[in-house]
Amino acid sequence: MSAPLKRPLVGLTMGDVAGIGPEVIARGWADPRLHALARPLVIGDPAILARAVALVGGSASTEVQTVSAPEEADPSPRNIPCLVVAAKLGDLSPVAPGIIDARAGRAAYEFLTTAARLALGGRIDAITTLPLNKQALHQSGVSHPGHTEILAEYCGVADHAMMLYLETNASVAAQPPAPSGRRGTGLGIVHVTLHVALKRIFELVTTEAILSKIRLADRAMRPLTGGSPPRIAVASLNPHAGEDGLFGAEEQEIIRPAVDLGARELFDVAGPFPNDTLFHHALAGAYDAVVAMYHDQGHIALKTVGFDRAVNVTLGLPIVRTSVAHGTAFDIAWKGLADASSLIAAVRVAARIVAAKSR
């Protein structure tokens, strides 16, 4: 019998301290599943974290342990190691809950890049990020729109994408298997375009961009399908997949050629399919991944059925990064209302990917 895999050391970046990130970490820390999945290490501000623990009614015996290196971390349900990030951030306690603040934006950036540096150096096994606020990030002088773009630049990669992933729930698992005989373990949605205005989508959706995301989807899903070639469906751009050109020629001139090229590279890929039926079948287990043309096309479908369980995964990086799928939720920040379900799901997916890579 082989020895059990060691639980990965996963860095939890605190995100924007004006949002629900610190509270989600504090609430998730009390969940036994978190510690069964990984050895979590918080990367952020210890004083803010201590406030969040008090807010959620953490045990009187739960302590925040300030550490200066991941090797010092000794996580347990009663001990929360928090890696102190650059002192130049100063005191974050004046940051008001639920308010856009450049100090919180800069801190979120520093938490993230610190985690990336540690992951690239092999000192932590994965990163799971809590949400940042894009406006606060911008006000702090960071031009990138979000986590994905920051990490791509920091890691020096050009070919990257964000995948929204939802693990199979009991209702899907109970359905008959797909015609291939396989049951899906979850559904990943890879986006050809992401944080851009809708009017720019038509210039950014190209055959090469779609083919690139087909390749990324195949590579990203293999650790989550046990190594089996993932079944990939490609979404359409126009209503009814263009209706043979009646509602637009993009399907015939741009998307289908990408699918054909992907098939020639021996990927299990098909499409483009009309979106009003594609996501119904995909969520029922017919496919392992969908290549969506733009942000809301994929996000709305997946978050409607699994908002609290959805996970973001950054593809194309040399490190493992997952994230909760919700935002900073300024409207409920620091009110004791945040839920940690997405954090647990994100750490679970990170642990699965790390385990698959180590086999």
Short mmCIF file of C-alpha atoms in Angstrom, two decimals:
data_model
loop_
_atom_site.label_atom_id
_atom_site.label_comp_id
_atom_site.label_asym_id
_atom_site.label_seq_id
_atom_site.Cartn_x
_atom_site.Cartn_y
_atom_site.Cartn_z
CA MET A 1 0.00 0.00 0.00
CA SER A 2 1.39 3.40 -0.98
CA ALA A 3 1.95 6.04 1.70
CA PRO A 4 -0.75 8.71 1.95
CA LEU A 5 0.04 11.99 0.25
CA LYS A 6 1.12 14.80 2.54
CA ARG A 7 -1.43 17.56 2.78
CA PRO A 8 -0.24 20.51 0.67
CA LEU A 9 0.79 23.82 2.21
CA VAL A 10 -1.71 26.26 0.69
CA GLY A 11 -1.24 30.01 1.01
CA LEU A 12 -4.54 31.85 1.57
CA THR A 13 -4.18 35.45 0.42
CA MET A 14 -6.42 37.76 2.43
CA GLY A 15 -7.61 39.88 -0.49
CA ASP A 16 -9.13 43.33 0.09
CA VAL A 17 -9.34 43.86 3.85
CA ALA A 18 -12.40 46.10 3.42
CA GLY A 19 -14.31 43.12 2.01
CA ILE A 20 -15.30 39.71 3.29
CA GLY A 21 -11.97 37.98 2.66
CA PRO A 22 -10.65 38.05 6.24
CA GLU A 23 -14.02 36.94 7.60
CA VAL A 24 -14.25 34.06 5.11
CA ILE A 25 -10.82 32.83 6.19
CA ALA A 26 -11.75 33.07 9.86
CA ARG A 27 -15.01 31.23 9.34
CA GLY A 28 -13.43 28.60 7.11
CA TRP A 29 -10.71 27.96 9.69
CA ALA A 30 -13.32 26.51 12.05
CA ASP A 31 -14.40 24.00 9.38
CA PRO A 32 -12.67 20.62 9.88
CA ARG A 33 -12.71 20.04 6.11
CA LEU A 34 -10.16 22.81 5.59
CA HIS A 35 -7.58 21.07 7.78
CA ALA A 36 -8.34 17.65 6.32
CA LEU A 37 -7.62 18.99 2.84
CA ALA A 38 -4.51 21.08 3.40
CA ARG A 39 -2.12 22.84 5.74
CA PRO A 40 -3.38 26.39 5.31
CA LEU A 41 -1.21 29.46 5.79
CA VAL A 42 -2.73 32.95 5.71
CA ILE A 43 -0.79 35.61 3.82
CA GLY A 44 -1.98 39.00 4.98
CA ASP A 45 -2.30 41.17 8.07
CA PRO A 46 -2.35 39.40 11.47
CA ALA A 47 -4.19 42.22 13.25
CA ILE A 48 -6.97 42.27 10.64
CA LEU A 49 -7.20 38.49 10.83
CA ALA A 50 -7.51 38.57 14.63
CA ARG A 51 -10.41 41.03 14.30
CA ALA A 52 -12.11 38.68 11.82
CA VAL A 53 -11.70 35.71 14.17
CA ALA A 54 -13.35 37.70 16.95
CA LEU A 55 -16.12 38.80 14.60
CA VAL A 56 -17.16 35.26 13.67
CA GLY A 57 -17.07 34.10 17.26
CA GLY A 58 -13.93 32.02 17.04
CA SER A 59 -12.96 29.89 20.00
CA ALA A 60 -11.21 31.71 22.82
CA SER A 61 -8.39 29.22 22.37
CA THR A 62 -7.91 30.12 18.68
CA GLU A 63 -4.82 32.26 18.19
CA VAL A 64 -3.31 34.07 15.22
CA GLN A 65 0.37 33.15 14.97
CA THR A 66 2.52 35.79 13.28
CA VAL A 67 5.19 34.16 11.11
CA SER A 68 7.88 35.59 8.88
CA ALA A 69 8.38 32.49 6.71
CA PRO A 70 6.13 29.63 5.58
CA GLU A 71 8.50 27.13 7.18
CA GLU A 72 7.47 28.51 10.59
CA ALA A 73 3.79 27.75 10.04
CA ASP A 74 2.18 25.12 12.23
CA PRO A 75 -1.50 25.33 11.27
CA SER A 76 -4.19 23.67 13.35
CA PRO A 77 -7.83 24.42 14.18
CA ARG A 78 -6.56 26.43 17.17
CA ASN A 79 -3.56 28.04 15.52
CA ILE A 80 -3.80 30.34 12.49
CA PRO A 81 -0.36 31.14 11.08
CA CYS A 82 -0.34 34.49 9.28
CA LEU A 83 2.66 35.49 7.21
CA VAL A 84 3.41 39.19 7.64
CA VAL A 85 3.72 41.02 4.34
CA ALA A 86 6.00 44.03 3.76
CA ALA A 87 5.98 46.51 6.61
CA LYS A 88 5.76 49.32 4.05
CA LEU A 89 2.02 48.67 3.88
CA GLY A 90 1.67 50.32 7.26
CA ASP A 91 -1.32 50.08 9.58
CA LEU A 92 -4.42 48.79 7.78
CA SER A 93 -6.75 49.11 10.78
CA PRO A 94 -8.11 52.52 9.62
CA VAL A 95 -9.48 50.92 6.42
CA ALA A 96 -13.26 51.10 6.76
CA PRO A 97 -15.42 48.06 5.98
CA GLY A 98 -17.22 48.13 2.66
CA ILE A 99 -15.42 51.23 1.33
CA ILE A 100 -13.07 51.40 -1.65
CA ASP A 101 -9.65 52.26 -0.28
CA ALA A 102 -6.36 52.45 -2.17
CA ARG A 103 -4.51 51.14 0.90
CA ALA A 104 -6.59 47.96 0.78
CA GLY A 105 -5.96 47.67 -2.96
CA ARG A 106 -2.21 47.95 -2.55
CA ALA A 107 -2.24 45.47 0.34
CA ALA A 108 -4.19 42.93 -1.70
CA TYR A 109 -1.61 43.27 -4.48
CA GLU A 110 1.28 42.74 -2.05
CA PHE A 111 -0.42 39.72 -0.43
CA LEU A 112 -0.84 38.16 -3.87
CA THR A 113 2.66 38.80 -5.20
CA THR A 114 4.18 37.56 -1.95
CA ALA A 115 2.24 34.31 -2.34
CA ALA A 116 3.30 34.01 -5.98
CA ARG A 117 6.95 34.48 -5.05
CA LEU A 118 6.70 31.76 -2.40
CA ALA A 119 4.94 29.37 -4.79
CA LEU A 120 7.48 29.95 -7.55
CA GLY A 121 10.22 29.22 -5.04
CA GLY A 122 8.57 25.96 -4.00
CA ARG A 123 8.05 27.15 -0.44
CA ILE A 124 4.27 26.71 -0.63
CA ASP A 125 2.43 24.18 -2.78
CA ALA A 126 -0.48 26.30 -3.99
CA ILE A 127 -2.27 29.62 -3.64
CA THR A 128 -5.95 30.09 -2.88
CA THR A 129 -6.97 33.73 -3.15
CA LEU A 130 -9.70 35.70 -1.46
CA PRO A 131 -11.33 38.52 -3.45
CA LEU A 132 -9.83 41.90 -4.21
CA ASN A 133 -11.62 45.02 -5.40
CA LYS A 134 -10.62 46.10 -8.88
CA GLN A 135 -11.35 49.79 -8.26
CA ALA A 136 -9.26 49.83 -5.09
CA LEU A 137 -6.51 48.04 -6.99
CA HIS A 138 -6.64 50.70 -9.71
CA GLN A 139 -6.61 53.56 -7.20
CA SER A 140 -3.47 52.09 -5.64
CA GLY A 141 -1.64 52.43 -8.94
CA VAL A 142 -1.97 48.84 -10.18
CA SER A 143 -3.18 48.82 -13.78
CA HIS A 144 -4.12 45.13 -13.97
CA PRO A 145 -7.84 44.34 -13.73
CA GLY A 146 -7.54 41.34 -11.42
CA HIS A 147 -5.72 38.35 -9.95
CA THR A 148 -5.35 36.46 -13.23
CA GLU A 149 -3.55 39.24 -15.08
CA ILE A 150 -1.30 40.08 -12.11
CA LEU A 151 -0.20 36.49 -11.70
CA ALA A 152 0.37 36.02 -15.43
CA GLU A 153 2.74 38.99 -15.54
CA TYR A 154 4.48 38.04 -12.30
CA CYS A 155 5.05 34.49 -13.54
CA GLY A 156 6.10 35.67 -17.00
CA VAL A 157 3.46 33.84 -19.03
CA ALA A 158 1.52 35.16 -22.02
CA ASP A 159 -0.75 32.18 -22.71
CA HIS A 160 -3.11 32.02 -19.76
CA ALA A 161 -6.80 31.93 -18.94
CA MET A 162 -9.23 31.78 -16.06
CA MET A 163 -11.30 28.66 -15.60
CA LEU A 164 -14.45 28.65 -13.51
CA TYR A 165 -14.85 25.15 -12.07
CA LEU A 166 -17.76 23.45 -10.35
CA GLU A 167 -17.36 20.02 -8.79
CA THR A 168 -20.07 17.47 -9.49
CA ASN A 169 -22.85 17.50 -6.91
CA ALA A 170 -25.02 14.58 -5.87
CA SER A 171 -27.86 15.39 -8.28
CA VAL A 172 -25.55 15.34 -11.30
CA ALA A 173 -23.76 12.20 -10.12
CA ALA A 174 -27.10 10.39 -9.95
CA GLN A 175 -27.87 11.03 -13.63
CA PRO A 176 -27.08 8.47 -16.34
CA PRO A 177 -23.53 8.67 -17.70
CA ALA A 178 -22.80 10.43 -20.97
CA PRO A 179 -22.79 8.41 -24.23
CA SER A 180 -19.06 7.86 -23.71
CA GLY A 181 -19.91 5.92 -20.55
CA ARG A 182 -18.03 8.36 -18.37
CA ARG A 183 -19.46 10.40 -15.55
CA GLY A 184 -18.08 13.87 -15.11
CA THR A 185 -16.27 14.84 -11.92
CA GLY A 186 -17.07 18.48 -12.49
CA LEU A 187 -17.35 21.16 -15.15
CA GLY A 188 -14.69 23.70 -16.04
CA ILE A 189 -15.40 26.79 -18.12
CA VAL A 190 -12.44 28.42 -19.85
CA HIS A 191 -12.96 31.93 -21.24
CA VAL A 192 -11.52 33.19 -24.51
CA THR A 193 -12.00 36.79 -23.34
CA LEU A 194 -12.34 37.87 -19.74
CA HIS A 195 -12.22 41.34 -18.19
CA VAL A 196 -12.96 43.43 -21.27
CA ALA A 197 -15.89 45.49 -22.51
CA LEU A 198 -18.46 43.57 -24.53
CA LYS A 199 -17.88 45.75 -27.59
CA ARG A 200 -14.30 44.46 -27.79
CA ILE A 201 -15.21 40.77 -27.84
CA PHE A 202 -15.65 40.58 -31.61
CA GLU A 203 -12.11 41.80 -32.23
CA LEU A 204 -10.58 39.51 -29.59
CA VAL A 205 -12.35 36.27 -30.49
CA THR A 206 -10.02 34.74 -33.07
CA THR A 207 -9.38 31.20 -34.26
CA GLU A 208 -5.95 31.16 -32.60
CA ALA A 209 -7.33 32.52 -29.30
CA ILE A 210 -10.00 29.82 -29.20
CA LEU A 211 -7.52 27.06 -30.10
CA SER A 212 -5.23 28.30 -27.34
CA LYS A 213 -8.04 27.97 -24.80
CA ILE A 214 -8.91 24.46 -26.07
CA ARG A 215 -5.31 23.45 -25.36
CA LEU A 216 -5.40 25.06 -21.93
CA ALA A 217 -8.72 23.40 -21.11
CA ASP A 218 -7.33 19.98 -21.98
CA ARG A 219 -4.21 20.50 -19.89
CA ALA A 220 -6.07 21.98 -16.93
CA MET A 221 -8.80 19.36 -16.73
CA ARG A 222 -6.60 16.25 -16.89
CA PRO A 223 -5.63 16.45 -13.18
CA LEU A 224 -9.34 16.72 -12.40
CA THR A 225 -10.45 13.82 -14.63
CA GLY A 226 -7.91 11.35 -13.33
CA GLY A 227 -5.76 11.76 -16.42
CA SER A 228 -8.52 10.91 -18.92
CA PRO A 229 -8.77 13.17 -21.97
CA PRO A 230 -11.40 15.76 -21.04
CA ARG A 231 -14.48 16.14 -23.21
CA ILE A 232 -14.46 19.76 -24.39
CA ALA A 233 -17.40 21.66 -25.87
CA VAL A 234 -16.97 25.03 -27.55
CA ALA A 235 -19.67 27.66 -27.14
CA SER A 236 -21.07 29.78 -29.92
CA LEU A 237 -21.01 33.57 -30.02
CA ASN A 238 -24.27 34.37 -31.77
CA PRO A 239 -27.85 33.22 -31.01
CA HIS A 240 -28.54 29.66 -32.20
CA ALA A 241 -24.84 29.31 -33.09
CA GLY A 242 -25.38 31.78 -35.92
CA GLU A 243 -28.13 29.70 -37.59
CA ASP A 244 -25.87 28.85 -40.57
CA GLY A 245 -24.82 32.47 -40.98
CA LEU A 246 -28.25 34.01 -40.64
CA PHE A 247 -27.36 35.61 -37.27
CA GLY A 248 -23.63 36.05 -37.81
CA ALA A 249 -20.73 34.33 -39.55
CA GLU A 250 -18.34 34.01 -36.58
CA GLU A 251 -19.28 30.39 -35.94
CA GLN A 252 -18.48 29.37 -39.52
CA GLU A 253 -15.46 31.61 -40.11
CA ILE A 254 -13.73 31.71 -36.70
CA ILE A 255 -15.02 29.21 -34.14
CA ARG A 256 -15.52 26.05 -36.20
CA PRO A 257 -12.03 26.27 -37.75
CA ALA A 258 -10.60 26.39 -34.21
CA VAL A 259 -12.59 23.30 -33.24
CA ASP A 260 -11.40 21.48 -36.37
CA LEU A 261 -7.78 22.37 -35.62
CA GLY A 262 -8.22 21.17 -32.05
CA ALA A 263 -9.61 17.86 -33.27
CA ARG A 264 -6.62 17.45 -35.58
CA GLU A 265 -4.40 17.84 -32.50
CA LEU A 266 -6.36 14.88 -31.07
CA PHE A 267 -8.30 16.81 -28.45
CA ASP A 268 -11.76 15.47 -27.63
CA VAL A 269 -13.46 18.68 -28.73
CA ALA A 270 -16.75 19.53 -30.46
CA GLY A 271 -18.81 22.59 -31.31
CA PRO A 272 -19.71 25.36 -31.65
CA PHE A 273 -22.99 24.67 -29.87
CA PRO A 274 -25.96 26.96 -29.16
CA ASN A 275 -25.57 28.20 -25.60
CA ASP A 276 -29.18 27.75 -24.55
CA THR A 277 -28.74 23.97 -24.83
CA LEU A 278 -24.97 23.59 -24.38
CA PHE A 279 -24.82 24.53 -20.71
CA HIS A 280 -27.82 22.33 -19.88
CA HIS A 281 -26.02 19.28 -21.26
CA ALA A 282 -22.62 20.28 -19.90
CA LEU A 283 -23.92 20.77 -16.37
CA ALA A 284 -25.63 17.38 -16.62
CA GLY A 285 -22.23 15.75 -17.17
CA ALA A 286 -22.00 15.45 -20.95
CA TYR A 287 -18.76 17.47 -21.02
CA ASP A 288 -15.85 18.12 -18.69
CA ALA A 289 -15.08 21.60 -20.01
CA VAL A 290 -16.65 24.37 -22.04
CA VAL A 291 -14.71 27.04 -23.90
CA ALA A 292 -16.84 30.17 -23.53
CA MET A 293 -16.37 33.24 -25.69
CA TYR A 294 -16.74 35.87 -22.95
CA HIS A 295 -16.98 36.36 -19.20
CA ASP A 296 -20.72 36.45 -18.55
CA GLN A 297 -21.47 33.66 -20.99
CA GLY A 298 -19.70 31.20 -18.74
CA HIS A 299 -20.10 32.83 -15.34
CA ILE A 300 -23.86 33.23 -15.37
CA ALA A 301 -24.48 29.59 -16.28
CA LEU A 302 -22.17 28.14 -13.65
CA LYS A 303 -22.86 30.56 -10.82
CA THR A 304 -26.62 30.19 -11.22
CA VAL A 305 -26.40 26.53 -10.23
CA GLY A 306 -23.41 26.60 -7.91
CA PHE A 307 -22.63 30.07 -6.63
CA ASP A 308 -21.35 28.89 -3.24
CA ARG A 309 -19.36 25.97 -4.69
CA ALA A 310 -17.77 27.50 -7.78
CA VAL A 311 -14.00 27.92 -7.91
CA ASN A 312 -11.69 30.00 -10.10
CA VAL A 313 -8.54 28.32 -11.41
CA THR A 314 -5.83 30.25 -13.27
CA LEU A 315 -4.53 28.23 -16.22
CA GLY A 316 -1.14 28.41 -17.88
CA LEU A 317 0.83 29.34 -14.74
CA PRO A 318 3.84 27.42 -13.43
CA ILE A 319 2.14 27.46 -10.00
CA VAL A 320 -1.23 26.23 -8.72
CA ARG A 321 -3.73 29.01 -8.04
CA THR A 322 -7.38 28.66 -7.18
CA SER A 323 -9.79 31.25 -5.85
CA VAL A 324 -13.22 31.72 -4.41
CA ALA A 325 -15.68 32.62 -7.14
CA HIS A 326 -17.37 35.50 -5.30
CA GLY A 327 -16.34 39.11 -4.90
CA THR A 328 -15.55 41.36 -1.97
CA ALA A 329 -19.27 41.72 -1.08
CA PHE A 330 -18.85 45.19 0.39
CA ASP A 331 -22.57 45.25 1.23
CA ILE A 332 -22.16 42.55 3.89
CA ALA A 333 -18.48 43.02 4.77
CA TRP A 334 -17.60 42.79 8.46
CA LYS A 335 -21.18 42.03 9.48
CA GLY A 336 -20.63 38.39 10.36
CA LEU A 337 -22.63 37.15 7.37
CA ALA A 338 -19.99 35.76 5.00
CA ASP A 339 -20.01 32.10 4.02
CA ALA A 340 -16.87 29.99 3.60
CA SER A 341 -18.24 27.31 1.24
CA SER A 342 -16.39 28.61 -1.82
CA LEU A 343 -13.12 28.77 0.14
CA ILE A 344 -13.42 25.12 1.14
CA ALA A 345 -14.18 24.19 -2.47
CA ALA A 346 -11.23 26.25 -3.76
CA VAL A 347 -8.78 24.62 -1.34
CA ARG A 348 -10.16 21.19 -2.26
CA VAL A 349 -9.54 21.80 -5.97
CA ALA A 350 -6.06 23.17 -5.25
CA ALA A 351 -5.25 20.05 -3.23
CA ARG A 352 -6.53 17.80 -6.04
CA ILE A 353 -4.34 19.55 -8.60
CA VAL A 354 -1.26 19.43 -6.39
CA ALA A 355 -1.82 15.73 -5.72
CA ALA A 356 -2.22 14.98 -9.44
CA LYS A 357 0.96 16.87 -10.30
CA SER A 358 2.93 14.96 -7.67
CA ARG A 359 1.96 11.52 -8.95
#
